[in-house]
Amino acid sequence: MVGSEGYVPSPCTLDPEQVAEHPDASLLPDDLWERIDAWEGDEDDLDEDAVLYQSDLSIAPGWKAGGFASWHATDRADVLCVCGARTDLLVTVASKEWDGASRSWIPLEDRPTADDMDANIPTHVTVGRWGSMNVFLCRADHTHPPQLSFQD
Ligand SMILES: [Zn+2]
C-alpha cells in the first residue's frame, strides 16, 4: 500500500455507516441470476442511471468491515484457513470509495462534493493497481492467521 504523498496514507475521518450487501453475482444460483438479468433489462438499452445488481446493489465499494468480498478481478474462490476451515470476510482495504460504475454507494453526506478531485480516494491508500485487499478470518478459530485475497 502506497499513499500518494510520501508513502503514507492521508489523514482522514472515519465515518462508518451500516449498509446491506448481497453476494457477488458469481455466487448466486443460476435461476436467481437469470431473473436478475431479466430485471436489469437489455444491456444496450441501459442509460447511465440504470441500476445494476453487481455495481449498485450487491457489494459496497470502499473500506469496510464484514460484508461480502468482490470477485471482480479473479474467479471466486473459497478462502480457506491454514486449518482447512472456511473463513469470513473481516475487512476490506480499498483504493477507492466508489467509481463511475458504483456511484449509487456514495454516502449522502459526500454527494455534494463527490465530483471534487480525489473525493473518492480520501485515504490515498492504493492497493496494487487501484484494487482492494480482502482480509479473511477463520470461522473455527479467530486466533489463526488471517488469509488475504487481492482484487486488482
Ligand atoms: Zn483456522
Coordinates of C-alpha atoms and ligand atoms in Angstrom, one line a residue:
M1 CA 0.0 0.0 0.0
V2 CA 1.4 3.3 -1.0
G3 CA 0.0 6.7 -0.3
S4 CA 0.4 9.4 -3.0
E5 CA 2.1 11.8 -0.6
G6 CA 5.3 10.4 0.8
Y7 CA 4.2 6.7 1.0
V8 CA 1.9 7.2 3.9
P9 CA -1.9 7.3 3.9
S10 CA -3.5 10.7 4.1
P11 CA -5.2 11.5 7.4
C12 CA -9.0 11.4 7.1
T13 CA -12.0 10.9 9.3
L14 CA -13.8 7.6 9.8
D15 CA -17.5 8.0 9.3
P16 CA -18.9 4.4 9.3
E17 CA -22.4 3.6 8.2
Q18 CA -24.2 0.3 8.0
V19 CA -25.4 -0.9 4.7
A20 CA -27.0 -4.1 3.4
E21 CA -24.9 -6.1 0.9
H22 CA -25.7 -9.2 -1.2
P23 CA -23.4 -11.9 -2.6
D24 CA -21.2 -11.4 -5.6
A25 CA -23.2 -12.3 -8.7
S26 CA -20.9 -15.3 -9.3
L27 CA -22.2 -16.8 -6.0
L28 CA -25.9 -16.7 -6.9
P29 CA -27.8 -19.7 -8.1
D30 CA -28.3 -19.8 -11.9
D31 CA -32.0 -19.4 -11.7
L32 CA -31.8 -16.3 -9.5
W33 CA -29.2 -14.7 -11.6
E34 CA -31.3 -15.3 -14.7
R35 CA -34.2 -13.5 -13.0
I36 CA -31.9 -10.6 -12.0
D37 CA -30.5 -10.4 -15.6
A38 CA -34.0 -10.2 -17.0
W39 CA -35.0 -7.5 -14.4
E40 CA -31.9 -5.4 -15.4
G41 CA -33.0 -5.4 -19.0
D42 CA -31.1 -5.3 -22.3
E43 CA -27.6 -4.1 -21.8
D44 CA -27.8 -2.0 -25.0
D45 CA -30.8 -0.1 -23.7
L46 CA -29.3 1.0 -20.3
D47 CA -28.6 4.6 -19.6
E48 CA -26.1 5.9 -17.0
D49 CA -28.7 5.9 -14.3
A50 CA -29.6 2.3 -14.7
V51 CA -29.4 0.2 -11.6
L52 CA -27.4 -3.0 -11.9
Y53 CA -27.1 -5.8 -9.4
Q54 CA -23.3 -6.2 -9.4
S55 CA -22.3 -2.5 -9.3
D56 CA -25.2 -0.9 -7.5
L57 CA -26.8 -3.4 -5.2
S58 CA -24.6 -6.3 -4.2
I59 CA -21.2 -5.3 -2.9
A60 CA -20.3 -1.8 -1.5
P61 CA -17.0 -0.4 -2.8
G62 CA -14.5 1.1 -0.4
W63 CA -13.1 0.3 3.0
K64 CA -15.4 -1.9 5.1
A65 CA -15.8 -4.4 7.9
G66 CA -17.7 -7.6 7.1
G67 CA -20.0 -8.0 4.2
F68 CA -19.2 -9.8 1.0
A69 CA -16.0 -9.9 -1.0
S70 CA -16.0 -8.8 -4.6
W71 CA -14.5 -11.3 -7.1
H72 CA -14.4 -8.8 -10.0
A73 CA -10.8 -9.5 -10.9
T74 CA -10.5 -13.2 -10.4
D75 CA -12.8 -16.2 -10.3
R76 CA -14.4 -16.5 -7.0
A77 CA -12.5 -18.7 -4.6
D78 CA -13.3 -20.4 -1.3
V79 CA -10.8 -18.8 1.0
L80 CA -9.7 -21.5 3.5
C81 CA -7.7 -21.1 6.7
V82 CA -4.5 -23.0 7.1
C83 CA -6.5 -25.4 9.3
G84 CA -8.9 -26.1 6.4
A85 CA -11.9 -24.3 7.9
R86 CA -13.9 -21.8 5.9
T87 CA -13.3 -18.1 6.5
D88 CA -15.4 -14.9 6.7
L89 CA -14.5 -11.5 5.3
L90 CA -13.2 -9.4 8.2
V91 CA -12.2 -6.2 6.5
T92 CA -11.6 -4.8 3.0
V93 CA -9.0 -2.2 2.3
A94 CA -9.9 -0.5 -0.9
S95 CA -8.2 2.0 -3.2
K96 CA -11.4 3.9 -4.0
E97 CA -14.6 4.5 -2.1
W98 CA -16.6 4.5 -5.3
D99 CA -16.0 4.8 -9.1
G100 CA -18.2 5.7 -12.1
A101 CA -20.0 2.4 -12.0
S102 CA -20.7 2.4 -8.3
R103 CA -21.9 5.9 -7.7
S104 CA -25.1 4.6 -6.0
W105 CA -22.9 3.8 -3.0
I106 CA -21.7 7.4 -2.5
P107 CA -22.7 8.4 1.1
L108 CA -25.4 11.0 1.2
E109 CA -23.1 13.4 3.1
D110 CA -20.4 13.1 0.3
R111 CA -22.7 13.6 -2.6
P112 CA -22.3 17.4 -2.8
T113 CA -18.5 17.0 -3.2
A114 CA -18.5 13.6 -4.9
D115 CA -17.1 15.0 -8.1
D116 CA -14.3 17.0 -6.5
M117 CA -10.7 15.9 -7.2
D118 CA -9.8 12.8 -5.2
A119 CA -13.2 12.8 -3.4
N120 CA -13.4 9.0 -3.8
I121 CA -9.9 8.4 -2.5
P122 CA -9.8 10.1 0.9
T123 CA -7.1 7.8 2.4
H124 CA -4.9 7.9 -0.7
V125 CA -4.1 4.2 0.0
T126 CA -3.6 2.3 -3.2
V127 CA -3.8 -1.5 -3.2
G128 CA -2.0 -2.9 -6.3
R129 CA -3.4 -1.3 -9.4
W130 CA -6.3 0.5 -7.8
G131 CA -7.7 -2.7 -6.4
S132 CA -8.6 -4.0 -3.0
M133 CA -7.3 -6.3 -0.3
N134 CA -9.7 -8.6 1.5
V135 CA -8.7 -10.0 4.9
F136 CA -10.5 -13.2 5.8
L137 CA -10.6 -14.7 9.3
C138 CA -11.0 -18.4 10.3
R139 CA -14.6 -19.4 11.3
A140 CA -13.3 -22.1 13.6
D141 CA -10.6 -20.2 15.5
H142 CA -10.1 -16.4 15.2
T143 CA -6.6 -16.8 16.5
H144 CA -5.5 -18.5 13.3
P145 CA -3.6 -16.2 10.9
P146 CA -5.7 -14.2 8.6
Q147 CA -5.9 -15.1 4.9
L148 CA -5.5 -12.4 2.2
S149 CA -7.1 -12.0 -1.2
F150 CA -6.2 -9.2 -3.7
Q151 CA -8.5 -8.0 -6.4
D152 CA -6.9 -5.5 -8.8
Ligands
ZN1 ZN -8.4 -21.9 11.1

